[in-house]
Short mmCIF file of C-alpha atoms and ligand atoms in Angstrom, two decimals:
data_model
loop_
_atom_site.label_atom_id
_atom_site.label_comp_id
_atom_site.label_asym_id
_atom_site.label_seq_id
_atom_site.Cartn_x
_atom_site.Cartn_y
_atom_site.Cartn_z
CA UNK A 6 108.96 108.83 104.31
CA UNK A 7 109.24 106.50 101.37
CA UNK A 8 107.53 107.71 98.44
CA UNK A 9 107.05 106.16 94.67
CA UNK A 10 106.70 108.54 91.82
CA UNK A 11 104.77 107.00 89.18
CA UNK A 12 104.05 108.39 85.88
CA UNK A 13 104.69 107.79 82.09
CA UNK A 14 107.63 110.06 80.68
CA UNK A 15 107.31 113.48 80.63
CA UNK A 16 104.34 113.90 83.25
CA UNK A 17 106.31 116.12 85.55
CA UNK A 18 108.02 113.81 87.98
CA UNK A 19 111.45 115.08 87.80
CA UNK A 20 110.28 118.75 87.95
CA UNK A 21 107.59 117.77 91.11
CA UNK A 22 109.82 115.93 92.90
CA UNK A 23 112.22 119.16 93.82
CA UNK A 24 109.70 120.40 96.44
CA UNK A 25 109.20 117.50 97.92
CA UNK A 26 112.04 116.22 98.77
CA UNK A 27 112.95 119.67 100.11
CA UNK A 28 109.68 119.19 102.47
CA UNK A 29 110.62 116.43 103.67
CA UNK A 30 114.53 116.45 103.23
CA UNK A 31 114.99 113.06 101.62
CA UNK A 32 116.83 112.32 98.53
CA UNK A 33 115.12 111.48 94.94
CA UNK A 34 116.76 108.87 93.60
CA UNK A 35 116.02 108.78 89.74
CA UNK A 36 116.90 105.75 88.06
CA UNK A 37 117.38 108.03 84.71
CA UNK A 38 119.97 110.32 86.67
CA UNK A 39 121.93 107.35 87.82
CA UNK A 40 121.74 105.83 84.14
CA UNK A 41 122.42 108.67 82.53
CA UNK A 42 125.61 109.31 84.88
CA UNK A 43 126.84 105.65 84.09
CA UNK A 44 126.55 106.96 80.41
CA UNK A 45 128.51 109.78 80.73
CA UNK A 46 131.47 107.63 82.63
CA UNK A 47 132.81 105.95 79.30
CA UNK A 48 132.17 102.51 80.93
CA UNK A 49 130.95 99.39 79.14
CA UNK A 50 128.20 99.14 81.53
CA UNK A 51 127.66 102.66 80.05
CA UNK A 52 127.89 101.84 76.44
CA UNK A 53 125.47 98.59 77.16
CA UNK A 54 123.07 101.32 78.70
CA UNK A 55 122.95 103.35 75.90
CA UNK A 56 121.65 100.60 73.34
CA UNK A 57 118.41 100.65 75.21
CA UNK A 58 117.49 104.60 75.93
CA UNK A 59 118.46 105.38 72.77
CA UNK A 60 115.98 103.04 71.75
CA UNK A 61 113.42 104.00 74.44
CA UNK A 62 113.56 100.83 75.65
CA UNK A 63 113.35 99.94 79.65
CA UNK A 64 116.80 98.61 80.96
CA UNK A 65 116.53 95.38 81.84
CA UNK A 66 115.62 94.91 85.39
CA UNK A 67 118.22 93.05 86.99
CA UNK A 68 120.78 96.04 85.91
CA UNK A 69 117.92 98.29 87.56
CA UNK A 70 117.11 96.98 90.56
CA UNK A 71 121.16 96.52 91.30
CA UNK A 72 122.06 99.86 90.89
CA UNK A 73 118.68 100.60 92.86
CA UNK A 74 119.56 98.44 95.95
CA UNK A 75 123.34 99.75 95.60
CA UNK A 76 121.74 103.74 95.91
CA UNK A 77 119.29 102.82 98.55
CA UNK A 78 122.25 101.64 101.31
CA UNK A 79 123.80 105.05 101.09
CA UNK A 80 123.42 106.97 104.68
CA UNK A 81 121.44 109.73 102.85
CA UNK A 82 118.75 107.29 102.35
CA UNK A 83 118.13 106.70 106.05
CA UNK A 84 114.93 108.92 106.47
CA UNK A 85 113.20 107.95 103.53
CA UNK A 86 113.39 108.57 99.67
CA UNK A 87 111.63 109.54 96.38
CA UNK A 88 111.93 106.81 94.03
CA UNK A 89 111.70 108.83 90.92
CA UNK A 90 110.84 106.34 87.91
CA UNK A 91 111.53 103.04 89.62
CA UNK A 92 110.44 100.54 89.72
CA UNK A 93 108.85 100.77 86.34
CA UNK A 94 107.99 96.84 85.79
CA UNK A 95 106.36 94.14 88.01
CA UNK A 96 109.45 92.82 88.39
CA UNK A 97 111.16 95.63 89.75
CA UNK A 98 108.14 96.52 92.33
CA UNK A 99 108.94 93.07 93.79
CA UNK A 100 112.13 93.62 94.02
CA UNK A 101 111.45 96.60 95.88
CA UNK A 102 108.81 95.04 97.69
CA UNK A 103 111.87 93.05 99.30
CA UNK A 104 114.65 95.68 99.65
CA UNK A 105 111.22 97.41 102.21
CA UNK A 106 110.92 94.32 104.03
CA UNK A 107 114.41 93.31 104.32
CA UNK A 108 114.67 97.28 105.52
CA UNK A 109 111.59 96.93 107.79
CA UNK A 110 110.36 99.79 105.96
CA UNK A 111 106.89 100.20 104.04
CA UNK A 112 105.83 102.78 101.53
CA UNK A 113 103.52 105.87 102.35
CA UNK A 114 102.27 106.92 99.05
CA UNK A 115 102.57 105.79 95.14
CA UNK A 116 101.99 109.28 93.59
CA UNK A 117 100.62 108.57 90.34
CA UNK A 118 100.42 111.87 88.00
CA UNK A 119 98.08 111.58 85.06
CA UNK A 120 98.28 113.87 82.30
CA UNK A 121 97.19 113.60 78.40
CA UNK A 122 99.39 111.89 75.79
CA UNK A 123 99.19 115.16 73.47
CA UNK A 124 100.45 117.32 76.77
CA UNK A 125 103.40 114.52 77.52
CA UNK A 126 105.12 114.71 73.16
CA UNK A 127 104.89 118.45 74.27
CA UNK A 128 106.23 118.54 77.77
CA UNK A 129 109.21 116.35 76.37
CA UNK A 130 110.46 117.83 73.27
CA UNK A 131 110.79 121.76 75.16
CA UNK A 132 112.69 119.76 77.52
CA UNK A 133 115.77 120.71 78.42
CA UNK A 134 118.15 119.36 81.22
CA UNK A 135 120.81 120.84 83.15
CA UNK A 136 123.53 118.16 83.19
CA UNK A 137 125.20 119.44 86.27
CA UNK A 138 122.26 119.04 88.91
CA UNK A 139 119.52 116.94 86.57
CA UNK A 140 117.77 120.10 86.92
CA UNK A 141 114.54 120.02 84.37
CA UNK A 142 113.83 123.41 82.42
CA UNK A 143 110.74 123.54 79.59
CA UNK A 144 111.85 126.09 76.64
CA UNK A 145 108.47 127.47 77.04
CA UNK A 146 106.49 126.68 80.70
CA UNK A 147 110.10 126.54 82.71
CA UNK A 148 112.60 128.58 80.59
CA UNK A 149 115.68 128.46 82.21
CA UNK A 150 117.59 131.58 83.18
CA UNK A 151 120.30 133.20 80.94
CA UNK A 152 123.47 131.84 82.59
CA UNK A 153 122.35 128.01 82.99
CA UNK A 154 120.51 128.15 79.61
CA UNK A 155 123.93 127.61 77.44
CA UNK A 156 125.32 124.70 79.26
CA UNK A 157 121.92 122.76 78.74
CA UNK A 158 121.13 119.34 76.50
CA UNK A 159 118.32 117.96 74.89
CA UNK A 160 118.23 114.63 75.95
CA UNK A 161 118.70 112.00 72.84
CA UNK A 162 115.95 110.56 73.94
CA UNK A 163 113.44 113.55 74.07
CA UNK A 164 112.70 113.25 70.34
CA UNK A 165 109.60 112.70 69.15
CA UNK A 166 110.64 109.55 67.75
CA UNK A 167 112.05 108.13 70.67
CA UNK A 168 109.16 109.54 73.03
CA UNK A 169 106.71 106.92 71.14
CA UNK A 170 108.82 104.28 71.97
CA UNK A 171 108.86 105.44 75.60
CA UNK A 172 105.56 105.66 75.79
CA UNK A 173 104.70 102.48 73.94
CA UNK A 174 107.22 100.64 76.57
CA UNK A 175 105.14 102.59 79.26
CA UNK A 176 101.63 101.59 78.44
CA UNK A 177 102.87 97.45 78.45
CA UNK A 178 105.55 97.62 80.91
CA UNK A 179 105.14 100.01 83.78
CA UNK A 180 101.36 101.06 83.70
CA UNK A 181 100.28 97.49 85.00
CA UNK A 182 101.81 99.15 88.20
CA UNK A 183 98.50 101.26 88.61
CA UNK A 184 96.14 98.33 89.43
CA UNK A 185 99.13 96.58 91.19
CA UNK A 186 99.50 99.48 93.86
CA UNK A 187 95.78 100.56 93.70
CA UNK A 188 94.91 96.85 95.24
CA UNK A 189 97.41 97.46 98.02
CA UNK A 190 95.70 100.70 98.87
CA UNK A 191 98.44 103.00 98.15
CA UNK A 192 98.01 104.35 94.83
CA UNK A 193 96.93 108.37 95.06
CA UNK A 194 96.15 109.43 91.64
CA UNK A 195 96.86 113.40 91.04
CA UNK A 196 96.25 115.46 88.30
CA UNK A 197 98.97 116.41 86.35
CA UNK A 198 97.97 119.49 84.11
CA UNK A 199 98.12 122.39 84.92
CA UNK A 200 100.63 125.15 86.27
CA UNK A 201 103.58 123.31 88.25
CA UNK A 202 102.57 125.04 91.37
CA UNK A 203 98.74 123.86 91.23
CA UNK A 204 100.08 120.65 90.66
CA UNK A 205 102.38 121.14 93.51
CA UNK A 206 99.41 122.17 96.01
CA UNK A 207 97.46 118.62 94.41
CA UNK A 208 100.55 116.87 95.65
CA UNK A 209 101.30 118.45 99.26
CA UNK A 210 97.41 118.43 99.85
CA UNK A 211 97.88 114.22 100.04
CA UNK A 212 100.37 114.64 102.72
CA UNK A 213 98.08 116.73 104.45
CA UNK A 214 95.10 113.97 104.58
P1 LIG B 330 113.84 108.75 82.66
O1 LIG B 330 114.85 109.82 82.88
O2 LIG B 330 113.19 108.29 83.94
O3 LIG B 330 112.84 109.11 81.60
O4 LIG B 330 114.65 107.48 82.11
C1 LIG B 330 115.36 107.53 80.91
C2 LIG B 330 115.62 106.13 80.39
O5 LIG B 330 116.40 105.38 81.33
C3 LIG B 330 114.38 105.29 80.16
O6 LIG B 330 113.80 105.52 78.91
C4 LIG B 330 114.94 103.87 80.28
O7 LIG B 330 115.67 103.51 79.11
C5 LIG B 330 115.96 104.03 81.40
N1 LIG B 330 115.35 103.79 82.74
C6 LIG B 330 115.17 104.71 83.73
N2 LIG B 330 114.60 104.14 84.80
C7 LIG B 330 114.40 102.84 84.49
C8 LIG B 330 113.83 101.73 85.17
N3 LIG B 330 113.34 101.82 86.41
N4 LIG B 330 113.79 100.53 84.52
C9 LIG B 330 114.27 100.39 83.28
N5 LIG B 330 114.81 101.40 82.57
C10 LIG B 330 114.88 102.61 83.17
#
Protein backbone atom coordinates (compact mmCIF):
# COMPACT_ATOMS: atom_id res chain seq x y z
CA UNK A 1 0.00 0.00 0.00
CA UNK A 2 1.60 3.28 -0.94
CA UNK A 3 -0.29 6.14 0.15
CA UNK A 4 0.33 10.18 -0.25
CA UNK A 5 -0.98 12.43 2.43
CA UNK A 6 -1.70 15.68 1.04
CA UNK A 7 -2.80 18.66 2.85
CA UNK A 8 -1.69 22.27 3.76
CA UNK A 9 -0.19 22.51 7.44
CA UNK A 10 -2.18 21.85 10.16
CA UNK A 11 -5.12 19.86 8.37
CA UNK A 12 -4.69 16.76 10.46
CA UNK A 13 -2.21 14.62 8.59
CA UNK A 14 0.13 13.81 11.28
CA UNK A 15 -2.73 13.08 13.77
CA UNK A 16 -4.77 10.83 10.77
CA UNK A 17 -2.04 9.09 9.73
CA UNK A 18 -1.64 7.00 13.26
CA UNK A 19 -4.61 4.73 12.36
CA UNK A 20 -3.69 4.08 9.27
CA UNK A 21 -0.66 2.99 9.25
CA UNK A 22 -1.68 0.74 12.16
CA UNK A 23 -4.42 -0.73 9.55
CA UNK A 24 -2.31 -1.44 7.32
CA UNK A 25 1.08 -1.83 9.26
CA UNK A 26 3.28 0.38 7.11
CA UNK A 27 5.44 3.12 8.27
CA UNK A 28 4.63 7.07 7.84
CA UNK A 29 7.43 8.60 6.80
CA UNK A 30 7.09 12.45 7.54
CA UNK A 31 9.47 14.56 5.91
CA UNK A 32 8.98 17.14 9.04
CA UNK A 33 9.94 14.22 11.55
CA UNK A 34 13.04 13.40 9.63
CA UNK A 35 13.87 17.29 9.37
CA UNK A 36 13.16 18.04 12.54
CA UNK A 37 15.44 15.01 13.84
CA UNK A 38 18.37 16.34 11.58
CA UNK A 39 17.71 19.61 13.63
CA UNK A 40 17.98 18.26 16.80
CA UNK A 41 21.49 16.35 15.81
CA UNK A 42 23.71 19.62 16.01
CA UNK A 43 24.76 18.97 12.34
CA UNK A 44 25.39 21.64 9.71
CA UNK A 45 22.97 19.97 7.52
CA UNK A 46 20.85 20.70 10.66
CA UNK A 47 21.69 24.27 11.15
CA UNK A 48 21.18 24.82 7.11
CA UNK A 49 17.64 23.22 7.82
CA UNK A 50 16.71 25.45 10.30
CA UNK A 51 17.13 28.78 8.16
CA UNK A 52 14.17 27.65 6.15
CA UNK A 53 11.36 26.26 8.82
CA UNK A 54 12.02 28.89 10.86
CA UNK A 55 11.11 30.90 8.06
CA UNK A 56 8.25 28.64 6.89
CA UNK A 57 9.87 28.18 3.95
CA UNK A 58 9.87 24.61 1.92
CA UNK A 59 13.42 22.96 2.00
CA UNK A 60 14.74 22.90 -1.09
CA UNK A 61 13.96 19.82 -2.95
CA UNK A 62 17.03 18.18 -3.79
CA UNK A 63 17.82 18.02 0.22
CA UNK A 64 14.11 16.52 0.29
CA UNK A 65 13.87 14.12 -2.08
CA UNK A 66 17.55 12.70 -0.81
CA UNK A 67 16.69 12.15 2.52
CA UNK A 68 13.27 10.79 0.99
CA UNK A 69 14.90 8.16 -1.32
CA UNK A 70 17.53 7.43 1.62
CA UNK A 71 14.14 6.56 4.13
CA UNK A 72 12.31 4.74 1.44
CA UNK A 73 15.27 1.78 1.00
CA UNK A 74 14.92 0.90 4.63
CA UNK A 75 13.40 -2.87 5.00
CA UNK A 76 10.43 -1.35 6.93
CA UNK A 77 9.36 0.22 3.80
CA UNK A 78 8.87 -3.04 1.93
CA UNK A 79 4.97 -3.29 2.18
CA UNK A 80 4.16 0.09 1.45
CA UNK A 81 4.27 3.58 3.20
CA UNK A 82 2.48 6.85 4.18
CA UNK A 83 4.26 9.65 2.73
CA UNK A 84 3.26 12.21 5.24
CA UNK A 85 3.95 15.81 3.66
CA UNK A 86 6.08 14.78 0.70
CA UNK A 87 6.38 15.48 -1.92
CA UNK A 88 5.12 18.96 -1.45
CA UNK A 89 6.38 20.55 -4.97
CA UNK A 90 6.17 19.38 -8.65
CA UNK A 91 9.47 18.69 -8.43
CA UNK A 92 9.45 16.40 -5.70
CA UNK A 93 6.24 14.37 -7.11
CA UNK A 94 8.55 13.60 -10.07
CA UNK A 95 11.01 12.60 -8.21
CA UNK A 96 8.81 10.30 -6.58
CA UNK A 97 7.20 9.46 -9.64
CA UNK A 98 10.72 7.76 -10.37
CA UNK A 99 11.79 6.25 -6.99
CA UNK A 100 7.80 4.13 -7.89
CA UNK A 101 8.95 3.16 -11.14
CA UNK A 102 12.46 2.40 -10.47
CA UNK A 103 10.62 0.30 -7.39
CA UNK A 104 7.98 -1.15 -9.78
CA UNK A 105 5.62 0.19 -7.40
CA UNK A 106 2.54 2.64 -8.09
CA UNK A 107 0.50 4.66 -5.67
CA UNK A 108 -3.09 3.65 -4.40
CA UNK A 109 -4.48 6.80 -3.11
CA UNK A 110 -3.39 10.72 -2.76
CA UNK A 111 -5.53 11.53 0.35
CA UNK A 112 -6.15 15.07 0.09
CA UNK A 113 -7.81 16.59 3.46
CA UNK A 114 -9.49 19.93 3.01
CA UNK A 115 -10.28 22.01 5.84
CA UNK A 116 -10.83 26.00 6.27
CA UNK A 117 -7.90 28.43 6.63
CA UNK A 118 -9.55 29.94 9.96
CA UNK A 119 -9.76 26.04 11.37
CA UNK A 120 -5.87 25.37 10.17
CA UNK A 121 -4.19 29.13 12.41
CA UNK A 122 -6.32 27.27 15.10
CA UNK A 123 -5.44 23.65 14.75
CA UNK A 124 -1.68 24.87 14.71
CA UNK A 125 -1.13 27.23 17.44
CA UNK A 126 -2.94 24.47 20.32
CA UNK A 127 -0.46 22.29 18.83
CA UNK A 128 1.68 20.59 20.77
CA UNK A 129 4.21 17.75 19.90
CA UNK A 130 5.65 15.03 21.79
CA UNK A 131 9.34 15.04 20.79
CA UNK A 132 9.93 11.48 21.72
CA UNK A 133 7.42 9.65 19.24
CA UNK A 134 6.25 12.92 16.92
CA UNK A 135 3.14 12.22 18.65
CA UNK A 136 0.56 15.33 17.85
CA UNK A 137 -1.62 16.57 20.94
CA UNK A 138 -4.16 19.86 20.48
CA UNK A 139 -4.28 21.86 23.99
CA UNK A 140 -7.92 21.87 23.48
CA UNK A 141 -9.48 18.96 20.81
CA UNK A 142 -6.42 16.34 21.76
CA UNK A 143 -5.14 17.39 25.25
CA UNK A 144 -2.52 15.25 26.08
CA UNK A 145 -2.49 13.23 29.28
CA UNK A 146 -0.82 14.45 32.56
CA UNK A 147 2.50 12.53 32.39
CA UNK A 148 3.41 13.24 28.55
CA UNK A 149 1.98 16.81 28.82
CA UNK A 150 5.35 18.30 30.59
CA UNK A 151 7.88 16.95 28.25
CA UNK A 152 5.94 18.57 25.22
CA UNK A 153 7.11 21.64 22.66
CA UNK A 154 5.48 24.06 20.69
CA UNK A 155 7.00 23.82 17.55
CA UNK A 156 8.92 27.28 16.49
CA UNK A 157 7.19 27.12 13.69
CA UNK A 158 3.52 26.83 14.99
CA UNK A 159 3.28 30.60 15.51
CA UNK A 160 0.96 32.49 13.98
CA UNK A 161 3.52 34.32 12.24
CA UNK A 162 5.25 31.57 10.83
CA UNK A 163 1.89 29.60 9.98
CA UNK A 164 1.21 32.48 7.23
CA UNK A 165 4.29 31.86 5.73
CA UNK A 166 3.51 28.14 5.65
CA UNK A 167 0.54 28.57 4.26
CA UNK A 168 1.50 31.24 1.75
CA UNK A 169 4.43 28.63 0.59
CA UNK A 170 1.47 26.06 0.47
CA UNK A 171 -1.00 27.78 -1.75
CA UNK A 172 2.13 28.45 -4.63
CA UNK A 173 4.20 25.52 -4.00
CA UNK A 174 2.47 22.34 -3.03
CA UNK A 175 -1.32 22.94 -3.87
CA UNK A 176 -0.56 22.73 -7.74
CA UNK A 177 -0.27 18.99 -6.60
CA UNK A 178 -4.21 18.80 -6.48
CA UNK A 179 -4.85 19.16 -10.26
CA UNK A 180 -1.51 17.27 -10.88
CA UNK A 181 -2.81 13.99 -9.07
CA UNK A 182 -6.55 14.66 -9.83
CA UNK A 183 -5.56 14.21 -13.79
CA UNK A 184 -3.89 10.92 -12.96
CA UNK A 185 -7.04 9.73 -11.28
CA UNK A 186 -5.77 9.34 -7.89
CA UNK A 187 -6.60 12.27 -5.97
CA UNK A 188 -9.55 11.37 -3.17
CA UNK A 189 -10.53 14.54 -1.63
CA UNK A 190 -11.85 14.07 2.20
CA UNK A 191 -13.23 16.34 4.45
CA UNK A 192 -11.22 17.44 7.08
CA UNK A 193 -13.48 19.08 9.86
CA UNK A 194 -14.84 17.61 12.11
CA UNK A 195 -14.14 15.19 15.18
CA UNK A 196 -10.81 13.12 14.41
CA UNK A 197 -12.75 9.97 14.47
CA UNK A 198 -15.47 11.14 11.76
CA UNK A 199 -12.67 12.14 9.85
CA UNK A 200 -11.11 8.85 10.48
CA UNK A 201 -14.36 6.84 9.23
CA UNK A 202 -14.17 9.57 5.84
CA UNK A 203 -10.70 8.15 5.43
CA UNK A 204 -11.09 4.20 6.02
CA UNK A 205 -14.47 4.43 4.04
CA UNK A 206 -11.98 5.11 0.68
CA UNK A 207 -10.21 1.95 1.38
CA UNK A 208 -13.35 0.30 1.56
CA UNK A 209 -14.56 1.41 -2.16
P1 LIG B 1 5.70 19.65 8.62
O1 LIG B 1 6.02 18.99 9.91
O2 LIG B 1 5.28 18.67 7.55
O3 LIG B 1 4.72 20.78 8.77
O4 LIG B 1 7.06 20.30 8.08
C1 LIG B 1 7.73 21.28 8.82
C2 LIG B 1 8.69 22.04 7.92
O5 LIG B 1 9.68 21.15 7.37
C3 LIG B 1 8.05 22.70 6.71
O6 LIG B 1 7.52 23.96 7.01
C4 LIG B 1 9.24 22.80 5.74
O7 LIG B 1 10.12 23.84 6.13
C5 LIG B 1 9.96 21.49 6.02
N1 LIG B 1 9.47 20.39 5.14
C6 LIG B 1 8.79 19.27 5.53
N2 LIG B 1 8.51 18.50 4.47
C7 LIG B 1 9.00 19.13 3.39
C8 LIG B 1 9.02 18.85 1.99
N3 LIG B 1 8.47 17.74 1.48
N4 LIG B 1 9.63 19.75 1.17
C9 LIG B 1 10.20 20.87 1.64
N5 LIG B 1 10.20 21.20 2.94
C10 LIG B 1 9.62 20.34 3.81
Amino acid sequence: MELIFLGPPGAGKGTQAMAIVEKFGIPQISTGDIIRATMRSDSPLGGELRTYTDAGKLVPDELVNRMVKERLAADDCKPGYLLDGYPRTVQQAETLNGMLIQEQRALDHVLFLEVDDAVLLERVTGRRSDPTNGRVYHVKFDPPPADVAERLIHRADDTEEVFGKRLAEYREKTAPLVPYYERKGLLRRVDGLGEIEEIQARLFAIFER
